[in-house]
C-alpha positions as MATLAB code, in Angstrom:
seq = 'XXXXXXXXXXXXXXXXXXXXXXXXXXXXXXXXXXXXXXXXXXXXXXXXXXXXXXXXXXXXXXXXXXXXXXXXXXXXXXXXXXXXXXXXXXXXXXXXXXXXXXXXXXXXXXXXXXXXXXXXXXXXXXXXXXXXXXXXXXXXXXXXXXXXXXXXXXXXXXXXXXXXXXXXXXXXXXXXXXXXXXXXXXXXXXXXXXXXXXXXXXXXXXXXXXXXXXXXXXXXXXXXXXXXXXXXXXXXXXXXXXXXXXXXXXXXXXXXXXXXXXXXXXXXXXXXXXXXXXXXXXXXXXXXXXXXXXXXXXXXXXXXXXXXXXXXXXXXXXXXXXXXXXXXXXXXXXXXXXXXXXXXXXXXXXXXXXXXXXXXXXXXXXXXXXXXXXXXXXXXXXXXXXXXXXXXXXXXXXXXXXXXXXXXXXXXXXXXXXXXXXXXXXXXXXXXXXXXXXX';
ca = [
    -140.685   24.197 -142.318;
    -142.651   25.720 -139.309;
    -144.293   22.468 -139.080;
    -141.399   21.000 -138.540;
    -140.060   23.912 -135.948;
    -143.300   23.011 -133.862;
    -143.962   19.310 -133.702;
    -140.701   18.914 -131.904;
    -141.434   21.233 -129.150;
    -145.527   19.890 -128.741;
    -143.917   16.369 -128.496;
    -141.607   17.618 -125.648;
    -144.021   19.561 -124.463;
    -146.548   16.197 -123.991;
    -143.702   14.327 -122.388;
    -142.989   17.210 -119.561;
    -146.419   17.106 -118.603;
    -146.682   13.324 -118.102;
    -143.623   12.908 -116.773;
    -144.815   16.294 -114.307;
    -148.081   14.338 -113.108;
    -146.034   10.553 -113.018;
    -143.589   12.075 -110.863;
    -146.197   14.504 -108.807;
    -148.549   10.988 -107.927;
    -145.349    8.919 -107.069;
    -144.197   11.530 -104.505;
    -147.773   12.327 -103.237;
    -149.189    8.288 -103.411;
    -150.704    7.866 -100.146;
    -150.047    4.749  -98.112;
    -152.310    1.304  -99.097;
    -154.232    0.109  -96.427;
    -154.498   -4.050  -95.774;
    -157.151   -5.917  -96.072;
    -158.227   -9.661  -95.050;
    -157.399  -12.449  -97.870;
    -159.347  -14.874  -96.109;
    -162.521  -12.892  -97.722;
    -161.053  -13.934 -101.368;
    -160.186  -17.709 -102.945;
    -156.830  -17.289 -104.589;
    -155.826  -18.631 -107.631;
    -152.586  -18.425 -109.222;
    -151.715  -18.935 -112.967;
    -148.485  -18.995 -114.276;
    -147.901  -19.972 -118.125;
    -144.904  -21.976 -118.883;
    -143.195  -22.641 -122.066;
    -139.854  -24.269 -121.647;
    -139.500  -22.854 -118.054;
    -137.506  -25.747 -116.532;
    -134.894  -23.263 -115.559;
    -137.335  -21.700 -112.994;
    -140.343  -23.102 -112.615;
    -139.503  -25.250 -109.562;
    -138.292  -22.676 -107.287;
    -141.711  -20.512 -108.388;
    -144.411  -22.737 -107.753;
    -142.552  -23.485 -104.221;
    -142.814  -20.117 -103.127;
    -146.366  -19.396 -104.016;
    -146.950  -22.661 -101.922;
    -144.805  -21.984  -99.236;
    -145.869  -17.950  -98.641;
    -149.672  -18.389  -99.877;
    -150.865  -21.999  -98.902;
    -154.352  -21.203  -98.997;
    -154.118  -20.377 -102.646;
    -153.871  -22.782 -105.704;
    -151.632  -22.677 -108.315;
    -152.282  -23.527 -111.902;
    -149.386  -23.614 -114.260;
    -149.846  -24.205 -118.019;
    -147.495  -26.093 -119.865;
    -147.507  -24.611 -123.141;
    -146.296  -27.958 -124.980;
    -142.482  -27.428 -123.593;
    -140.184  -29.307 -125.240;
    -137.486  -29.215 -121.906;
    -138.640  -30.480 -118.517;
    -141.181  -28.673 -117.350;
    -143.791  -30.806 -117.466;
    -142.386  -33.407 -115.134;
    -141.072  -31.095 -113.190;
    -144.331  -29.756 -112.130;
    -146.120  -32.926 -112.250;
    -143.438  -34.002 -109.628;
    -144.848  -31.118 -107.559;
    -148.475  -31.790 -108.156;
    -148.042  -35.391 -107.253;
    -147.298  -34.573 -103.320;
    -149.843  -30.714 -103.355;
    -153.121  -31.156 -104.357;
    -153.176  -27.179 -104.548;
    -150.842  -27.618 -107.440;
    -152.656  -27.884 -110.727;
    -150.757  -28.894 -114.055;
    -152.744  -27.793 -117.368;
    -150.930  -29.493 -120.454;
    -151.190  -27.935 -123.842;
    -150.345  -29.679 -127.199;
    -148.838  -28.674 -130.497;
    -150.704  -27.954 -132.880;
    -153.355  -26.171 -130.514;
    -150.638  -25.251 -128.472;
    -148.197  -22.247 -128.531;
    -150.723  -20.281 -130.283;
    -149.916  -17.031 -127.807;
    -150.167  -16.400 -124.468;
    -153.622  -15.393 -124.469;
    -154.416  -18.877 -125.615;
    -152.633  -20.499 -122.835;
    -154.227  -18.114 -120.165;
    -157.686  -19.176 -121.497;
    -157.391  -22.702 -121.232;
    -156.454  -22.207 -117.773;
    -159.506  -19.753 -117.137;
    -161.707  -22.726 -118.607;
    -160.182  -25.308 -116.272;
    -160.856  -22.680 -113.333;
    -164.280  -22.514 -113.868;
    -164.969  -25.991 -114.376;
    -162.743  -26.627 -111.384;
    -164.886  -24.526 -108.617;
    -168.059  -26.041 -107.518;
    -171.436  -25.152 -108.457;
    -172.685  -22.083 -106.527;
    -169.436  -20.131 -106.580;
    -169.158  -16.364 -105.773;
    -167.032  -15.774 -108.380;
    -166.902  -12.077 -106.955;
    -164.871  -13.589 -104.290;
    -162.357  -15.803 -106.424;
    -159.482  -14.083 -108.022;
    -156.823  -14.631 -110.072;
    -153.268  -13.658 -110.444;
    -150.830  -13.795 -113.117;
    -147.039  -14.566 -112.631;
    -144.345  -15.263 -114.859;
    -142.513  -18.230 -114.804;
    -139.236  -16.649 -112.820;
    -141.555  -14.357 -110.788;
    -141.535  -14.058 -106.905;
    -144.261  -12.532 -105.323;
    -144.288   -9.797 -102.148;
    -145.370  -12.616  -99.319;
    -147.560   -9.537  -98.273;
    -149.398   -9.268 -101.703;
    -152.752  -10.570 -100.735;
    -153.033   -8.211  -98.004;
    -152.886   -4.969  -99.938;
    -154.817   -6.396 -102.836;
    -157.573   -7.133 -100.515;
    -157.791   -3.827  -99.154;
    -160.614   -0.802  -99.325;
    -158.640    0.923 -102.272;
    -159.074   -2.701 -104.273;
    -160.740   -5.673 -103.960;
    -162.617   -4.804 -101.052;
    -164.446   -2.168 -103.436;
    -166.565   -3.976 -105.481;
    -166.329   -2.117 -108.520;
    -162.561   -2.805 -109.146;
    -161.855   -5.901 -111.666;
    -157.985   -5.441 -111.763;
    -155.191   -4.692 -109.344;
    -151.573   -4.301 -110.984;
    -148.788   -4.556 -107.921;
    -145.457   -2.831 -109.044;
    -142.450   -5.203 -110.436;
    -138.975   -5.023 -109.313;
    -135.697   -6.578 -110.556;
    -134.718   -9.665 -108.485;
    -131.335   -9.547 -109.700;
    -130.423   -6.042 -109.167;
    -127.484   -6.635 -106.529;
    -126.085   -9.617 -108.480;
    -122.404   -8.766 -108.739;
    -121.871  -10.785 -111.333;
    -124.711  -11.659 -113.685;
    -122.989  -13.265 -116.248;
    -120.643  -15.574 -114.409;
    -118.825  -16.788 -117.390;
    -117.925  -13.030 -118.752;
    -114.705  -10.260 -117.186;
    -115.151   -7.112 -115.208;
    -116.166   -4.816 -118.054;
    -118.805   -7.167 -119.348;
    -120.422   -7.641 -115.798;
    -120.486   -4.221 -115.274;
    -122.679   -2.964 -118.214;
    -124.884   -6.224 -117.262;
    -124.952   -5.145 -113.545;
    -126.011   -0.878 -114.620;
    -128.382   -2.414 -117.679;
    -130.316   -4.513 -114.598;
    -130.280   -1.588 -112.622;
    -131.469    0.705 -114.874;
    -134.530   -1.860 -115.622;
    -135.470   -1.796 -111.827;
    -135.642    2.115 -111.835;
    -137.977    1.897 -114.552;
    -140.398   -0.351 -113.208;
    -139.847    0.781 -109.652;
    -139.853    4.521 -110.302;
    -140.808    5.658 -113.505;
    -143.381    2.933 -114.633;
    -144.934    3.466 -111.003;
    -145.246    6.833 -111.302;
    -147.144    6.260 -114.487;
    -149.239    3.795 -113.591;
    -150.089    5.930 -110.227;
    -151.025    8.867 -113.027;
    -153.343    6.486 -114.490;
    -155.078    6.213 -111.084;
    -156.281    9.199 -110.880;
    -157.023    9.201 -114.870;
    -159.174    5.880 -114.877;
    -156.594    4.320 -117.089;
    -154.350    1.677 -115.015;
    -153.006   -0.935 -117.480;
    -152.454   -4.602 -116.596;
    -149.340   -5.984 -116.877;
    -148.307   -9.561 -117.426;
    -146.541  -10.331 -114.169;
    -148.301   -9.937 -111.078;
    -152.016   -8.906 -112.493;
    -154.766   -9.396 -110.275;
    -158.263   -9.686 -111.387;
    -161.807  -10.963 -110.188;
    -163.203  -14.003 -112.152;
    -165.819  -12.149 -112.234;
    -164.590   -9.128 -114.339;
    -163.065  -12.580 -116.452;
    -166.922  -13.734 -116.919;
    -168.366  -10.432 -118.114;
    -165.442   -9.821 -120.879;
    -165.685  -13.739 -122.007;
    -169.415  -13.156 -122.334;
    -168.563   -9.764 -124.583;
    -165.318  -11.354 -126.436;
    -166.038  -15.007 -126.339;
    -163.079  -15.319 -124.179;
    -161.331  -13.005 -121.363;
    -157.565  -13.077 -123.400;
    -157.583  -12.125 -127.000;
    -156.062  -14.067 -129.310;
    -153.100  -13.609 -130.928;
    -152.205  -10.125 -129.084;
    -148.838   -9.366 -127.992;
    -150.264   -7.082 -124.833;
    -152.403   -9.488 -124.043;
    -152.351   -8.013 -120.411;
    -152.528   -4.500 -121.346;
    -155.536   -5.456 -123.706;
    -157.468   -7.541 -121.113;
    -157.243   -4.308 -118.997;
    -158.976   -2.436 -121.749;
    -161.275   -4.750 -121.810;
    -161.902   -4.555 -118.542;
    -162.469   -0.752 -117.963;
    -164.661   -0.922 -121.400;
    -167.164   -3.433 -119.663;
    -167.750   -0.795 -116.856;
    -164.757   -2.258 -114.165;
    -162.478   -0.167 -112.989;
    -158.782   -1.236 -112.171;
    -155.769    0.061 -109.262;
    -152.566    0.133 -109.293;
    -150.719   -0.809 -105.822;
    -147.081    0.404 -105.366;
    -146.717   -0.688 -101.870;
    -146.343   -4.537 -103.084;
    -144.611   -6.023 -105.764;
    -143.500   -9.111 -107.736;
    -139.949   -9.439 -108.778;
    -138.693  -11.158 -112.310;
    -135.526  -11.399 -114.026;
    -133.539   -8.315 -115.243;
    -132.245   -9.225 -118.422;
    -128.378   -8.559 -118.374;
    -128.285   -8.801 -122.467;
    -129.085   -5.624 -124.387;
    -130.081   -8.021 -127.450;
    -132.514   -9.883 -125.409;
    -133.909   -6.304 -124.021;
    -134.090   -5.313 -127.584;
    -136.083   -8.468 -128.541;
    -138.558   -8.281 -125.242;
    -139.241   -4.690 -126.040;
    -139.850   -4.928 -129.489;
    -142.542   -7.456 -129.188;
    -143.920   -4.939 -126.549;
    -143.872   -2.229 -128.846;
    -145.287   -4.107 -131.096;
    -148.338   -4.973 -128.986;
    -148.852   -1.438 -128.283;
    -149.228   -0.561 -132.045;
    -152.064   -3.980 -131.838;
    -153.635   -1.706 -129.487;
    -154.535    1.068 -131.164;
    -157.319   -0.260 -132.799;
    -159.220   -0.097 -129.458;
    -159.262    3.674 -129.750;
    -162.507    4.592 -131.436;
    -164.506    2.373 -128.909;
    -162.395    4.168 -126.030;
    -163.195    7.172 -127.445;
    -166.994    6.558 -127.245;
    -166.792    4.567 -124.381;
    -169.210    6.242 -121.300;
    -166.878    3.746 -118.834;
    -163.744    6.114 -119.861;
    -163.199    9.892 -118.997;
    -161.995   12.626 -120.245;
    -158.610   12.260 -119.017;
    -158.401    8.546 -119.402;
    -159.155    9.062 -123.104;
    -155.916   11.466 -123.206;
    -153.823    9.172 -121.208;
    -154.709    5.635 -122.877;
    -154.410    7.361 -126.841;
    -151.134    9.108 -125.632;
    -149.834    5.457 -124.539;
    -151.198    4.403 -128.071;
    -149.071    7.027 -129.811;
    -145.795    6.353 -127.794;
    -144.422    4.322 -130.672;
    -145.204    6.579 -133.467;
    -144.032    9.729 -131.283;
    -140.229    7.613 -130.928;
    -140.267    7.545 -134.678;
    -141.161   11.676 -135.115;
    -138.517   12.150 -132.337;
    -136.094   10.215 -134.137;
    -136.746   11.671 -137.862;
    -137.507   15.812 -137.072;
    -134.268   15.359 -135.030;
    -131.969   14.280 -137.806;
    -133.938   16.624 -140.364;
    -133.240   19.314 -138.159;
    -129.810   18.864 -137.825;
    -129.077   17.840 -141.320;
    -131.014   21.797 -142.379;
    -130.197   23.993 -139.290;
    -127.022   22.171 -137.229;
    -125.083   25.175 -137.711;
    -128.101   27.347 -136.492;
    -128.784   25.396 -133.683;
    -124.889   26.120 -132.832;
    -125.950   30.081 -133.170;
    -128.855   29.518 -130.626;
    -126.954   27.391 -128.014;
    -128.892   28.998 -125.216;
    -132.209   27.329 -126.969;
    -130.189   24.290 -127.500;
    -128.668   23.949 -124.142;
    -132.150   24.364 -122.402;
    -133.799   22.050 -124.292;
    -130.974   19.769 -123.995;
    -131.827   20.296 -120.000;
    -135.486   19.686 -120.912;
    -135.208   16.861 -121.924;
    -132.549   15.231 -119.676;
    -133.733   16.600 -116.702;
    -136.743   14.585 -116.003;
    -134.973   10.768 -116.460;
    -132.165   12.553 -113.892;
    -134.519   13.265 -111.506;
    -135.824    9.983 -111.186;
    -132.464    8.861 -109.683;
    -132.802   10.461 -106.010;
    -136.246    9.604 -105.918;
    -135.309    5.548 -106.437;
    -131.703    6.133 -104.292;
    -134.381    7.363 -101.577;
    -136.921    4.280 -101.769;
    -135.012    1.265 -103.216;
    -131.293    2.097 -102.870;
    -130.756    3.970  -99.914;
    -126.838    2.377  -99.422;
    -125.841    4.414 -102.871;
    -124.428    7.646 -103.040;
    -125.996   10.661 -104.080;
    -123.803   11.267 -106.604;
    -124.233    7.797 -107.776;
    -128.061    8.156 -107.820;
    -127.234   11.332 -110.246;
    -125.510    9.029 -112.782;
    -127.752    6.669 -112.276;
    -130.568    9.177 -113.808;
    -127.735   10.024 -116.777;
    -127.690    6.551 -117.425;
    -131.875    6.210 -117.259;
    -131.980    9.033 -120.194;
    -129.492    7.096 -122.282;
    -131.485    3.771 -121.761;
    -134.232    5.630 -123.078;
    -132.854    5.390 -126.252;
    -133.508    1.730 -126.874;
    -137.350    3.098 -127.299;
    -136.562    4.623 -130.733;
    -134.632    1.272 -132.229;
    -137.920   -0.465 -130.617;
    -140.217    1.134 -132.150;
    -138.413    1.083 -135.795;
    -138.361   -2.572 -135.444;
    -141.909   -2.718 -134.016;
    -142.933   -0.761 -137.560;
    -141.007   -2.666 -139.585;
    -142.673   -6.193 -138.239;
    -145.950   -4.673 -138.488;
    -145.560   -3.707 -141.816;
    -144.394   -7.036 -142.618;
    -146.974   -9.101 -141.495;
    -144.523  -11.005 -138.880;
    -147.007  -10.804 -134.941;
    -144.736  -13.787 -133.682;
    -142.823  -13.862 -130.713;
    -139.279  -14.779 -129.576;
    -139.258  -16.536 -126.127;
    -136.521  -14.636 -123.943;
    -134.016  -16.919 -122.631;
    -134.012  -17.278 -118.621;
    -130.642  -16.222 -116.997;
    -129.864  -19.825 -115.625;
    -130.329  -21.028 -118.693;
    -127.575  -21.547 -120.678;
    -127.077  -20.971 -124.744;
    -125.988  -24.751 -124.829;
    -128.416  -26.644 -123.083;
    -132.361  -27.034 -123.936;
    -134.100  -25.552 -126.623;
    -135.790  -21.704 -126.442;
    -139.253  -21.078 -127.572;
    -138.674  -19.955 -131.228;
    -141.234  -16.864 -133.081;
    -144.336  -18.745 -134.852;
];
């Protein structure tokens, strides 16, 4: 029974203090200084698998706002238009590269489809390449990139030191002032889509910055899948180590290649003064699905964890941080259980001890509130303060989906089921062209 008293309060007790030092490096990150993109060959890669809805507008704006840069997009063996639809592009841009995949050696992960297009690269660039100076950047199909990118990822704080492999820019929610984001839906349905965008901006924007800003100063930046940056390089020395630089079959394949990445002695930034935007998701199933998977592909992790532990590229903090992000999952599922067990033995005690209960209560609500000013000051400066307030309400209530997540991450684990559902784009619609379905 003590056991039971005490786990509750250490896992509270962990989140305070990360959310403490998230919050403490977002307020205090100092200003990124610009470098000159002319000292780097770009190279864009952007993995498509029934992306007709989006791809277009995508590969035109890395064109238009980056023209010295290629752009290689895999088609993943789509079964809509995507295909033509980029080889329509490539036809008229000989900066536009298309890489086709097909079934069966196709949709075998997104890993896979990143490593044929690594292969290509290097065949691609001519003998005697610095490939130091060439890097590569991730973006999702539906992803728009901060025309200003290249300029802080070339700067003193990233590429221009030579020991960083990876820069991660922050990610926003293109669709966040879309007043009606599903068209065909009333006013109550539009406005639950409208706050569930919204509250998926503040966590990227805010919250996820702030961690990923912790991580700075802890050695431990992770890689995400939209708008990662890394040195071919850094790509080389893990493909020589892991036969290639994406592993296969891994649901973080981003977050893995980062630990890759620090293991073989790089180290890797996180910029929050440029971004890429994506699609907020306006459906709370599709969320659920998305997040899953991710939760899922932390659990994959978390057999990285001895060699992090005796890794000489990873300090003592980093350690903390990365096998705290490991746990996240697991802790959800505590949470979730020690709360109903103590309310099905000592709900009428807990009544007796309001006080406790009440400041707890304000423990743990407290720190998603707080992120609202902070994202009503940088990203939503037109809102009210009182609507920044409820904003943060509404962040600590979205937090729940993390315990159904992590349930259903278990449960596929423990099932043997590591496919994936492709999420459905926004313009496109149930009835027309088939969706990716889970392997």
């Amino acid at each position: 029974m003590n056991t039971l008293l005490i786990l509750p309060f250490a896992l509270l007790l962990c989140f305070l203090l990360y959310w403490a030092g998230a919050r403490h490096a977002y307020v205090r990150r100092p200003a990124t200084e610009a470098g000159d993109p002319t000292a780097f060959d770009w190279h864009f890669f952007v993995p498509c698998r029934d992306e007709e809805a989006v791809i277009r507008a995508t590969v035109t704006q890395l064109r238009t706002d980056f023209p010295a840069a290629h752009v290689w997009v895999i088609n993943d063996d789509s079964d809509d238009r995507t295909g033509p639809v980029v080889d329509a592009l490539a036809r008229d841009d000989q900066r536009i590269h298309l890489i086709q995949r097909k079934r069966p050696h196709a949709r075998t992960g997104k890993g896979d489809a990143l490593n044929t297009a690594y292969d290509r690269l290097v065949e691609f660039l001519p003998d005697g390449t610095a490939h130091d100076r060439v890097v590569v950047c991730v973006v999702d199909a539906d992803g728009r990139l901060d025309p200003r990118a290249l300029e802080q990822v070339s700067g003193p704080e990233a590429f221009g030191d030579p020991d960083i492999g990876g820069v991660q820019v922050g990610v926003r929610m293109r669709n966040v002032d879309d007043p009606r984001p599903l068209p065909d839906r009333g006013r109550t349905r539009n406005a639950a889509a409208r706050l569930l965008v919204r509250l998926q901006d503040m966590e990227f924007a805010v919250s996820n910055a702030g961690m990923q800003l912790l991580r700075r100063r802890t050695g431990s930046v992770g890689l995400g899948g939209n708008g990662q940056f890394t040195r071919l390089s850094a790509l080389d020395r893990i493909a020589d180590a892991e036969r290639r630089p994406w592993q296969r079959g891994a649901l973080l394949e981003d977050y893995e290649l980062g630990l890759h990445m620090t293991l073989a002695g790089y180290r890797i930034t996180h910029i929050a003064d440029t971004w890429v935007s994506q699609e907020g998701l306006p459906h709370l199933r599709r969320l659920l699905t998305q997040r899953t998977r991710w939760a899922q592909g932390n659990l994959q992790c978390v057999r990285y964890a001895p060699r992090i532990v005796s890794s000489r590229h990873y300090g003592g903090r980093g350690v903390l941080e990365t096998l705290y992000t490991f746990c996240q999952p697991l802790a959800h599922l505590l949470t979730l259980a020690l709360t109903a067990v103590l309310l099905v033995l000592g709900g009428l005690g807990l009544l007796t001890l309001w006080p406790l209960t009440l400041t707890l209560a304000l423990l743990s609500i407290g720190p998603f509130v707080a992120w609202g000013p902070l994202y009503r000051r940088d990203h939503a400066p037109d809102a009210s303060r009182l609507t920044a307030l409820l904003w943060g309400v509404a962040l600590w209530l979205y937090a729940y989906h993390l315990f159904a997540v992590s349930a259903r991450a278990f449960v596929r684990t423990a099932r043997g089921r590591t496919g994936w559902a492709k999420t459905r784009r926004n313009a496109e619609p149930v009835t027309t062209g088939p969706v990716a379905l889970e392997a």
